[in-house]
GROMACS .gro file of C-alpha atoms in nm:
model
  421
    1MET     CA    1  -2.722  -1.908  -4.269
    2GLY     CA    2  -2.397  -1.719  -4.308
    3THR     CA    3  -2.510  -1.463  -4.053
    4SER     CA    4  -2.599  -1.733  -3.803
    5CYS     CA    5  -2.262  -1.901  -3.849
    6GLY     CA    6  -2.086  -1.568  -3.803
    7SER     CA    7  -2.285  -1.502  -3.487
    8ARG     CA    8  -2.188  -1.842  -3.347
    9THR     CA    9  -1.824  -1.769  -3.429
   10CYS     CA   10  -1.839  -1.431  -3.249
   11ALA     CA   11  -2.013  -1.592  -2.953
   12SER     CA   12  -1.750  -1.866  -2.934
   13HIS     CA   13  -1.472  -1.609  -2.952
   14ALA     CA   14  -1.635  -1.404  -2.674
   15GLU     CA   15  -1.669  -1.715  -2.456
   16GLU     CA   16  -1.306  -1.807  -2.518
   17THR     CA   17  -1.196  -1.453  -2.430
   18GLN     CA   18  -1.400  -1.465  -2.108
   19ARG     CA   19  -1.245  -1.800  -2.016
   20GLU     CA   20  -0.895  -1.660  -2.075
   21GLU     CA   21  -0.969  -1.350  -1.867
   22GLY     CA   22  -1.119  -1.565  -1.595
   23GLY     CA   23  -0.807  -1.782  -1.596
   24GLU     CA   24  -0.583  -1.473  -1.569
   25ASP     CA   25  -0.788  -1.341  -1.277
   26ARG     CA   26  -0.758  -1.675  -1.098
   27ARG     CA   27  -0.382  -1.686  -1.152
   28LEU     CA   28  -0.349  -1.331  -1.022
   29LYS     CA   29  -0.556  -1.401  -0.710
   30ASP     CA   30  -0.372  -1.729  -0.646
   31GLN     CA   31  -0.036  -1.551  -0.669
   32LEU     CA   32  -0.142  -1.262  -0.446
   33ARG     CA   33  -0.261  -1.507  -0.181
   34ARG     CA   34   0.094  -1.645  -0.163
   35ILE     CA   35   0.244  -1.301  -0.091
   36ARG     CA   36   0.198  -1.188   0.267
   37HIS     CA   37   0.293  -0.818   0.248
   38LYS     CA   38   0.303  -0.593  -0.061
   39LEU     CA   39   0.493  -0.265  -0.033
   40LEU     CA   40   0.460  -0.003  -0.308
   41VAL     CA   41   0.760   0.234  -0.289
   42MET     CA   42   0.668   0.565  -0.452
   43SER     CA   43   0.754   0.933  -0.451
   44GLY     CA   44   0.602   1.254  -0.578
   45LYS     CA   45   0.930   1.372  -0.726
   46GLY     CA   46   1.226   1.213  -0.901
   47GLY     CA   47   1.579   1.227  -0.762
   48VAL     CA   48   1.487   1.150  -0.400
   49GLY     CA   49   1.654   0.807  -0.400
   50LYS     CA   50   1.328   0.609  -0.422
   51SER     CA   51   1.480   0.312  -0.609
   52SER     CA   52   1.772   0.295  -0.366
   53VAL     CA   53   1.528   0.287  -0.075
   54ALA     CA   54   1.329   0.009  -0.247
   55ALA     CA   55   1.647  -0.190  -0.313
   56TYR     CA   56   1.776  -0.158   0.043
   57LEU     CA   57   1.435  -0.240   0.190
   58ALA     CA   58   1.433  -0.562  -0.013
   59LEU     CA   59   1.797  -0.642   0.069
   60GLY     CA   60   1.756  -0.569   0.437
   61LEU     CA   61   1.434  -0.768   0.479
   62SER     CA   62   1.584  -1.065   0.293
   63GLN     CA   63   1.895  -1.057   0.512
   64ARG     CA   64   1.665  -1.076   0.813
   65GLY     CA   65   1.548  -1.416   0.690
   66HIS     CA   66   1.235  -1.313   0.498
   67ARG     CA   67   1.156  -1.437   0.148
   68VAL     CA   68   1.141  -1.121  -0.062
   69GLY     CA   69   1.054  -1.033  -0.420
   70LEU     CA   70   1.159  -0.701  -0.573
   71LEU     CA   71   0.950  -0.583  -0.869
   72ASP     CA   72   1.085  -0.292  -1.072
   73ALA     CA   73   0.767  -0.128  -1.205
   74ASP     CA   74   0.952   0.179  -1.336
   75LEU     CA   75   0.894   0.074  -1.696
   76HIS     CA   76   1.050   0.381  -1.861
   77GLY     CA   77   1.352   0.426  -1.635
   78PRO     CA   78   1.432   0.096  -1.460
   79SER     CA   79   1.729   0.132  -1.226
   80ILE     CA   80   1.699  -0.168  -0.994
   81PRO     CA   81   1.917  -0.395  -1.216
   82ASN     CA   82   2.195  -0.133  -1.216
   83ILE     CA   83   2.177  -0.084  -0.838
   84LEU     CA   84   2.193  -0.459  -0.772
   85GLY     CA   85   2.432  -0.554  -1.052
   86ILE     CA   86   2.182  -0.771  -1.242
   87SER     CA   87   2.223  -0.836  -1.615
   88GLY     CA   88   2.099  -1.081  -1.875
   89MET     CA   89   1.758  -1.188  -2.000
   90PHE     CA   90   1.491  -1.376  -1.803
   91GLN     CA   91   1.448  -1.751  -1.822
   92VAL     CA   92   1.103  -1.903  -1.885
   93ASP     CA   93   0.974  -2.221  -1.717
   94GLU     CA   94   0.769  -2.502  -1.874
   95GLU     CA   95   0.442  -2.320  -1.801
   96LYS     CA   96   0.574  -2.008  -1.977
   97ASN     CA   97   0.613  -1.812  -1.653
   98LEU     CA   98   0.907  -1.578  -1.607
   99VAL     CA   99   1.172  -1.699  -1.365
  100PRO     CA  100   1.298  -1.405  -1.154
  101HIS     CA  101   1.667  -1.331  -1.118
  102LYS     CA  102   1.782  -1.483  -0.790
  103LEU     CA  103   2.014  -1.235  -0.621
  104HIS     CA  104   2.060  -1.468  -0.326
  105GLU     CA  105   1.865  -1.736  -0.139
  106ASN     CA  106   1.592  -1.504  -0.007
  107LEU     CA  107   1.574  -1.234  -0.276
  108GLU     CA  108   1.437  -1.252  -0.631
  109VAL     CA  109   1.413  -0.962  -0.875
  110VAL     CA  110   1.205  -0.879  -1.184
  111SER     CA  111   1.258  -0.575  -1.408
  112ILE     CA  112   1.150  -0.475  -1.758
  113GLN     CA  113   1.518  -0.421  -1.839
  114CYS     CA  114   1.568  -0.797  -1.828
  115LEU     CA  115   1.323  -0.835  -2.118
  116LEU     CA  116   1.511  -0.593  -2.344
  117GLU     CA  117   1.796  -0.716  -2.562
  118ASP     CA  118   1.937  -0.364  -2.559
  119PRO     CA  119   1.920  -0.208  -2.208
  120ASP     CA  120   1.936   0.138  -2.369
  121SER     CA  121   1.615   0.079  -2.566
  122ALA     CA  122   1.336   0.327  -2.499
  123VAL     CA  123   1.006   0.177  -2.381
  124ILE     CA  124   0.727   0.376  -2.548
  125TRP     CA  125   0.400   0.248  -2.404
  126ARG     CA  126   0.065   0.399  -2.319
  127GLY     CA  127  -0.136   0.335  -2.003
  128PRO     CA  128  -0.329   0.017  -2.098
  129VAL     CA  129  -0.012  -0.162  -2.211
  130LYS     CA  130   0.171  -0.065  -1.892
  131HIS     CA  131  -0.123  -0.186  -1.684
  132GLY     CA  132  -0.110  -0.523  -1.863
  133VAL     CA  133   0.265  -0.560  -1.808
  134ILE     CA  134   0.241  -0.483  -1.435
  135ARG     CA  135  -0.042  -0.735  -1.407
  136GLN     CA  136   0.172  -0.997  -1.585
  137PHE     CA  137   0.470  -0.921  -1.361
  138VAL     CA  138   0.255  -1.040  -1.070
  139SER     CA  139   0.048  -1.322  -1.218
  140GLU     CA  140   0.293  -1.469  -1.474
  141VAL     CA  141   0.613  -1.465  -1.270
  142GLN     CA  142   0.733  -1.764  -1.070
  143TRP     CA  143   0.734  -1.576  -0.739
  144GLY     CA  144   0.625  -1.863  -0.517
  145ASP     CA  145   0.560  -1.794  -0.149
  146LEU     CA  146   0.687  -1.454  -0.035
  147ASP     CA  147   0.688  -1.270   0.294
  148TYR     CA  148   0.731  -0.936   0.114
  149LEU     CA  149   0.691  -0.808  -0.241
  150VAL     CA  150   0.862  -0.467  -0.273
  151ILE     CA  151   0.745  -0.273  -0.581
  152ASP     CA  152   0.953   0.018  -0.710
  153CYS     CA  153   0.732   0.264  -0.900
  154PRO     CA  154   0.836   0.566  -1.108
  155PRO     CA  155   0.797   0.911  -0.948
  156GLY     CA  156   0.465   1.090  -0.969
  157THR     CA  157   0.104   0.975  -0.958
  158GLY     CA  158   0.062   0.834  -1.309
  159ASP     CA  159  -0.022   0.502  -1.470
  160GLU     CA  160   0.215   0.272  -1.282
  161PRO     CA  161   0.116   0.344  -0.918
  162LEU     CA  162  -0.249   0.354  -1.024
  163SER     CA  163  -0.211   0.014  -1.192
  164VAL     CA  164  -0.046  -0.133  -0.883
  165ALA     CA  165  -0.331  -0.001  -0.666
  166GLN     CA  166  -0.581  -0.170  -0.899
  167VAL     CA  167  -0.393  -0.497  -0.953
  168ILE     CA  168  -0.281  -0.539  -0.589
  169PRO     CA  169  -0.567  -0.400  -0.376
  170ASP     CA  170  -0.399  -0.489  -0.045
  171ALA     CA  171  -0.069  -0.315  -0.124
  172HIS     CA  172   0.057  -0.050   0.121
  173ALA     CA  173   0.242   0.262   0.007
  174VAL     CA  174   0.588   0.355   0.135
  175ILE     CA  175   0.638   0.718   0.027
  176VAL     CA  176   0.994   0.849  -0.009
  177THR     CA  177   1.094   1.215   0.016
  178THR     CA  178   1.390   1.436   0.101
  179PRO     CA  179   1.377   1.712   0.367
  180GLN     CA  180   1.362   1.999   0.116
  181GLU     CA  181   1.031   2.178   0.054
  182VAL     CA  182   1.032   2.125  -0.325
  183ALA     CA  183   1.017   1.748  -0.263
  184LEU     CA  184   0.773   1.776   0.027
  185SER     CA  185   0.516   1.966  -0.178
  186ASP     CA  186   0.514   1.679  -0.429
  187VAL     CA  187   0.501   1.414  -0.159
  188ARG     CA  188   0.185   1.572  -0.023
  189LYS     CA  189   0.032   1.509  -0.367
  190SER     CA  190   0.138   1.144  -0.341
  191ILE     CA  191  -0.034   1.116  -0.003
  192ASN     CA  192  -0.355   1.264  -0.146
  193PHE     CA  193  -0.325   1.031  -0.448
  194CYS     CA  194  -0.315   0.730  -0.214
  195ARG     CA  195  -0.623   0.854  -0.031
  196LYS     CA  196  -0.816   0.911  -0.354
  197VAL     CA  197  -0.745   0.561  -0.492
  198HIS     CA  198  -0.796   0.397  -0.148
  199LEU     CA  199  -0.434   0.282  -0.122
  200PRO     CA  200  -0.335   0.243   0.245
  201ILE     CA  201  -0.018   0.428   0.345
  202LEU     CA  202   0.234   0.231   0.550
  203GLY     CA  203   0.432   0.548   0.611
  204LEU     CA  204   0.681   0.811   0.497
  205VAL     CA  205   1.060   0.767   0.463
  206GLU     CA  206   1.288   1.072   0.466
  207ASN     CA  207   1.593   1.000   0.249
  208MET     CA  208   1.913   1.209   0.234
  209ASN     CA  209   1.845   1.334   0.586
  210GLY     CA  210   2.200   1.460   0.632
  211LEU     CA  211   2.561   1.398   0.531
  212VAL     CA  212   2.770   1.253   0.813
  213CYS     CA  213   3.107   1.429   0.813
  214PRO     CA  214   3.384   1.165   0.782
  215HIS     CA  215   3.615   1.376   1.002
  216CYS     CA  216   3.404   1.493   1.297
  217GLY     CA  217   3.102   1.261   1.269
  218GLU     CA  218   2.852   1.548   1.277
  219SER     CA  219   2.551   1.545   1.043
  220ILE     CA  220   2.540   1.824   0.783
  221PRO     CA  221   2.179   1.907   0.675
  222LEU     CA  222   2.241   1.937   0.300
  223PHE     CA  223   1.871   1.949   0.211
  224GLY     CA  224   1.722   2.077   0.536
  225SER     CA  225   1.628   1.889   0.849
  226GLU     CA  226   1.327   1.678   0.955
  227GLY     CA  227   1.099   1.813   0.682
  228GLY     CA  228   0.972   1.461   0.617
  229LYS     CA  229   0.884   1.406   0.981
  230ARG     CA  230   0.695   1.735   1.001
  231THR     CA  231   0.509   1.656   0.678
  232ALA     CA  232   0.411   1.312   0.813
  233GLU     CA  233   0.272   1.474   1.127
  234ARG     CA  234   0.089   1.743   0.930
  235MET     CA  235  -0.062   1.494   0.684
  236ASN     CA  236  -0.139   1.245   0.961
  237VAL     CA  237   0.061   0.955   0.816
  238PRO     CA  238   0.314   0.738   1.006
  239PHE     CA  239   0.679   0.838   0.992
  240LEU     CA  240   0.886   0.525   0.924
  241GLY     CA  241   1.231   0.677   0.967
  242SER     CA  242   1.514   0.853   0.788
  243LEU     CA  243   1.828   0.755   0.597
  244PRO     CA  244   2.141   0.972   0.572
  245PHE     CA  245   2.294   1.099   0.250
  246GLU     CA  246   2.578   0.850   0.202
  247PRO     CA  247   2.821   0.895  -0.092
  248SER     CA  248   2.926   0.530  -0.072
  249VAL     CA  249   2.563   0.427  -0.139
  250VAL     CA  250   2.572   0.634  -0.458
  251GLU     CA  251   2.901   0.476  -0.564
  252ALA     CA  252   2.772   0.127  -0.484
  253GLY     CA  253   2.459   0.188  -0.693
  254ASP     CA  254   2.666   0.305  -0.990
  255SER     CA  255   2.890  -0.001  -0.972
  256GLY     CA  256   2.612  -0.253  -0.904
  257THR     CA  257   2.760  -0.366  -0.571
  258PRO     CA  258   2.506  -0.287  -0.295
  259LEU     CA  259   2.660  -0.210   0.042
  260LEU     CA  260   2.479  -0.467   0.258
  261GLY     CA  261   2.707  -0.759   0.324
  262ASN     CA  262   3.006  -0.533   0.270
  263SER     CA  263   3.231  -0.479   0.572
  264ASP     CA  264   3.295  -0.121   0.453
  265THR     CA  265   2.931  -0.018   0.495
  266PRO     CA  266   2.919   0.302   0.707
  267SER     CA  267   2.781   0.234   1.055
  268SER     CA  268   2.563   0.548   1.040
  269PHE     CA  269   2.383   0.415   0.732
  270LEU     CA  270   2.347   0.062   0.875
  271GLU     CA  271   2.206   0.194   1.203
  272LYS     CA  272   1.940   0.408   1.031
  273LEU     CA  273   1.853   0.131   0.786
  274ASP     CA  274   1.816  -0.117   1.071
  275GLN     CA  275   1.576   0.119   1.249
  276LEU     CA  276   1.377   0.166   0.928
  277LEU     CA  277   1.352  -0.210   0.868
  278SER     CA  278   1.235  -0.272   1.224
  279THR     CA  279   0.964  -0.007   1.192
  280VAL     CA  280   0.845  -0.147   0.857
  281GLN     CA  281   0.826  -0.499   1.001
  282GLU     CA  282   0.641  -0.374   1.306
  283ARG     CA  283   0.383  -0.186   1.101
  284CYS     CA  284   0.337  -0.478   0.861
  285SER     CA  285   0.293  -0.728   1.145
  286PRO     CA  286   0.134  -0.558   1.447
  287PRO     CA  287   0.187  -0.735   1.780
  288LEU     CA  288  -0.075  -0.991   1.877
  289PRO     CA  289  -0.329  -0.864   2.131
  290GLU     CA  290  -0.349  -1.011   2.479
  291GLU     CA  291  -0.543  -1.335   2.499
  292LYS     CA  292  -0.915  -1.261   2.555
  293THR     CA  293  -1.243  -1.445   2.531
  294GLU     CA  294  -1.457  -1.363   2.230
  295GLU     CA  295  -1.700  -1.169   2.453
  296THR     CA  296  -1.439  -0.944   2.616
  297ALA     CA  297  -1.251  -0.891   2.289
  298TYR     CA  298  -1.568  -0.755   2.130
  299LYS     CA  299  -1.658  -0.551   2.438
  300ASP     CA  300  -1.338  -0.345   2.457
  301GLN     CA  301  -1.279  -0.356   2.076
  302LYS     CA  302  -0.904  -0.412   2.097
  303GLU     CA  303  -0.926  -0.628   1.786
  304VAL     CA  304  -1.217  -0.581   1.548
  305PRO     CA  305  -1.323  -0.887   1.344
  306PRO     CA  306  -1.431  -0.804   0.987
  307MET     CA  307  -1.789  -0.855   0.871
  308GLU     CA  308  -1.863  -1.169   0.673
  309LYS     CA  309  -2.097  -1.009   0.418
  310GLU     CA  310  -1.957  -1.005   0.063
  311SER     CA  311  -2.094  -0.656  -0.009
  312PHE     CA  312  -2.170  -0.383   0.242
  313LYS     CA  313  -2.131  -0.011   0.314
  314VAL     CA  314  -1.931   0.163   0.586
  315ALA     CA  315  -1.989   0.520   0.707
  316VAL     CA  316  -1.706   0.728   0.857
  317PRO     CA  317  -1.764   1.081   0.999
  318THR     CA  318  -1.493   1.316   0.868
  319ALA     CA  319  -1.346   1.664   0.906
  320ASN     CA  320  -1.069   1.783   0.672
  321GLY     CA  321  -1.059   1.438   0.514
  322LEU     CA  322  -0.987   1.250   0.839
  323LEU     CA  323  -1.206   1.074   1.093
  324CYS     CA  324  -1.381   1.327   1.318
  325ASN     CA  325  -1.399   1.233   1.686
  326HIS     CA  326  -1.727   1.419   1.739
  327PHE     CA  327  -1.975   1.203   1.549
  328GLY     CA  328  -2.275   1.436   1.566
  329HIS     CA  329  -2.085   1.748   1.463
  330CYS     CA  330  -1.876   1.625   1.169
  331GLU     CA  331  -1.853   1.817   0.840
  332ARG     CA  332  -1.922   1.522   0.611
  333PHE     CA  333  -1.962   1.146   0.599
  334ALA     CA  334  -1.753   0.916   0.381
  335VAL     CA  335  -1.971   0.627   0.264
  336VAL     CA  336  -1.742   0.345   0.153
  337ARG     CA  337  -1.877   0.050  -0.047
  338VAL     CA  338  -1.697  -0.281  -0.001
  339GLN     CA  339  -1.734  -0.576  -0.234
  340GLU     CA  340  -1.557  -0.912  -0.200
  341GLY     CA  341  -1.320  -0.779   0.061
  342ARG     CA  342  -1.203  -0.463  -0.116
  343ILE     CA  343  -1.310  -0.099  -0.148
  344VAL     CA  344  -1.490  -0.031  -0.476
  345SER     CA  345  -1.617   0.323  -0.418
  346LEU     CA  346  -1.603   0.613  -0.172
  347GLU     CA  347  -1.859   0.894  -0.168
  348GLU     CA  348  -1.845   1.212   0.043
  349LEU     CA  349  -2.189   1.322   0.166
  350THR     CA  350  -2.308   1.621   0.369
  351PRO     CA  351  -2.528   1.503   0.659
  352PRO     CA  352  -2.863   1.656   0.754
  353PRO     CA  353  -2.880   1.896   1.054
  354HIS     CA  354  -2.791   1.724   1.379
  355GLU     CA  355  -3.102   1.635   1.577
  356PRO     CA  356  -3.172   1.332   1.800
  357GLY     CA  357  -3.232   1.023   1.588
  358VAL     CA  358  -3.180   1.194   1.250
  359LEU     CA  359  -2.830   1.062   1.168
  360PRO     CA  360  -2.903   0.694   1.250
  361ARG     CA  361  -3.212   0.705   1.028
  362TRP     CA  362  -3.031   0.887   0.743
  363ILE     CA  363  -2.730   0.652   0.753
  364SER     CA  364  -2.940   0.335   0.765
  365GLU     CA  365  -3.148   0.460   0.468
  366LEU     CA  366  -2.820   0.488   0.273
  367GLY     CA  367  -2.782   0.110   0.313
  368VAL     CA  368  -2.493   0.140   0.559
  369SER     CA  369  -2.438  -0.160   0.788
  370LEU     CA  370  -2.125  -0.043   0.976
  371VAL     CA  371  -2.017   0.290   1.126
  372ILE     CA  372  -1.654   0.350   1.226
  373ALA     CA  373  -1.629   0.643   1.468
  374GLY     CA  374  -1.396   0.803   1.719
  375GLY     CA  375  -1.666   0.868   1.974
  376MET     CA  376  -2.042   0.829   2.002
  377GLY     CA  377  -2.295   0.854   2.284
  378GLN     CA  378  -2.462   0.539   2.413
  379ARG     CA  379  -2.805   0.660   2.305
  380ALA     CA  380  -2.689   0.704   1.944
  381ILE     CA  381  -2.523   0.360   1.950
  382GLY     CA  382  -2.853   0.210   2.067
  383LEU     CA  383  -3.046   0.385   1.786
  384PHE     CA  384  -2.803   0.244   1.530
  385GLN     CA  385  -2.831  -0.105   1.674
  386GLU     CA  386  -3.210  -0.085   1.655
  387ARG     CA  387  -3.171  -0.029   1.280
  388GLY     CA  388  -2.925  -0.318   1.237
  389VAL     CA  389  -2.619  -0.093   1.197
  390ARG     CA  390  -2.307  -0.204   1.386
  391VAL     CA  391  -2.093   0.068   1.548
  392ILE     CA  392  -1.717   0.065   1.618
  393THR     CA  393  -1.588   0.346   1.841
  394GLY     CA  394  -1.241   0.453   1.949
  395ALA     CA  395  -1.098   0.448   1.595
  396PRO     CA  396  -0.785   0.659   1.528
  397PRO     CA  397  -0.809   0.989   1.329
  398LEU     CA  398  -0.704   0.850   0.989
  399ASP     CA  399  -0.856   0.885   0.642
  400PRO     CA  400  -1.164   0.667   0.570
  401ALA     CA  401  -0.992   0.441   0.314
  402THR     CA  402  -0.711   0.353   0.555
  403LEU     CA  403  -0.960   0.282   0.835
  404VAL     CA  404  -1.179   0.058   0.619
  405ASN     CA  405  -0.881  -0.128   0.472
  406SER     CA  406  -0.746  -0.189   0.823
  407TYR     CA  407  -1.088  -0.319   0.923
  408LEU     CA  408  -1.101  -0.552   0.622
  409GLN     CA  409  -0.755  -0.688   0.700
  410GLY     CA  410  -0.844  -0.743   1.066
  411THR     CA  411  -0.580  -0.496   1.187
  412LEU     CA  412  -0.803  -0.208   1.300
  413VAL     CA  413  -0.708  -0.145   1.663
  414THR     CA  414  -0.936   0.087   1.860
  415GLY     CA  415  -0.914   0.262   2.196
  416ALA     CA  416  -1.165   0.413   2.433
  417ASN     CA  417  -1.489   0.572   2.316
  418VAL     CA  418  -1.390   0.940   2.321
  419CYS     CA  419  -1.751   1.057   2.349
  420ASP     CA  420  -1.911   0.801   2.582
  421HIS     CA  421  -2.209   0.981   2.735
   0.00000   0.00000   0.00000
């Protein structure tokens, strides 16, 4: 009898735990649905001005009329409160949600530092605890409706960026570097990290591009020149823009008085920041395509509608980790499994020898229902269609995770079939 009672108690506890976890998942999904764009600001190396870039992205976007949240996910070395001049503990609402610090009408901020009575206290947490805190900073914060959530992560490819990629599957990475090679070698690791965890990359920002001489107005390349742009081209990621090394930005960060809204802000910094903000907005919200009928839109594939199936597989031909334009002669195939609108796995497979009809049969036997390709002959397209596999051609040469995520978000824009024969 005692055993039976104990079993019922354990079962009840398990059911209660499941209900609580289910409620947390619902709160998280509900909150994420109210945030239009999520930007994860990260870097492979410390000291590149990542937090300053995150702060000025949030400030600049909010001054353009967008509702913005800034989440400081650097749990061990939070610097956003110091940069923005924020102090004091968080308030809690009636539903026990944290109320963010309101910097001004369009910008709200959350940081672990605002939960510590002593800002100099060391946070000594392992991975699972940090994951839980980042999850709570999204689901249990009174964010409301946001146009942008900017997330400042610590340098490197550790627990925090991985947790953000898992908690916010539709986040896009903004990777910050300086022009010098020691930073660029680490940023290449960040790019590969994003590709491994299927985190789409919005683009690369080159900070500290040059010091503008206050006397002659010429730019002095303190840390080299255009290394970030070259790395973006080499790694096939978008280049968002550059920001100059500006001593007044450093002073403003130390004093907690950000430069935006200050009449003394150097014009060189404002001009570069304005260009960066415009590029970020453009990449987050691509221009609407020309008005077309459903038939013509599908025919020329200018805008690709996502599949409605809850679970399916996508195959992407690759070479050196990127989409290969020559479908029948690619090195490998990335087979990406999608479930409930997000990537859950990616497997690299070596295809069988290229012979007529072999690849369509092999891919369909893998359970694939969609192929994203750069180019494919009409005969091969017909063979796929006979097996119930849809084909999209004219895709850009990006990594498979970025292509599939763009497809899922309805933003995959394709061009001409580069192998239409």
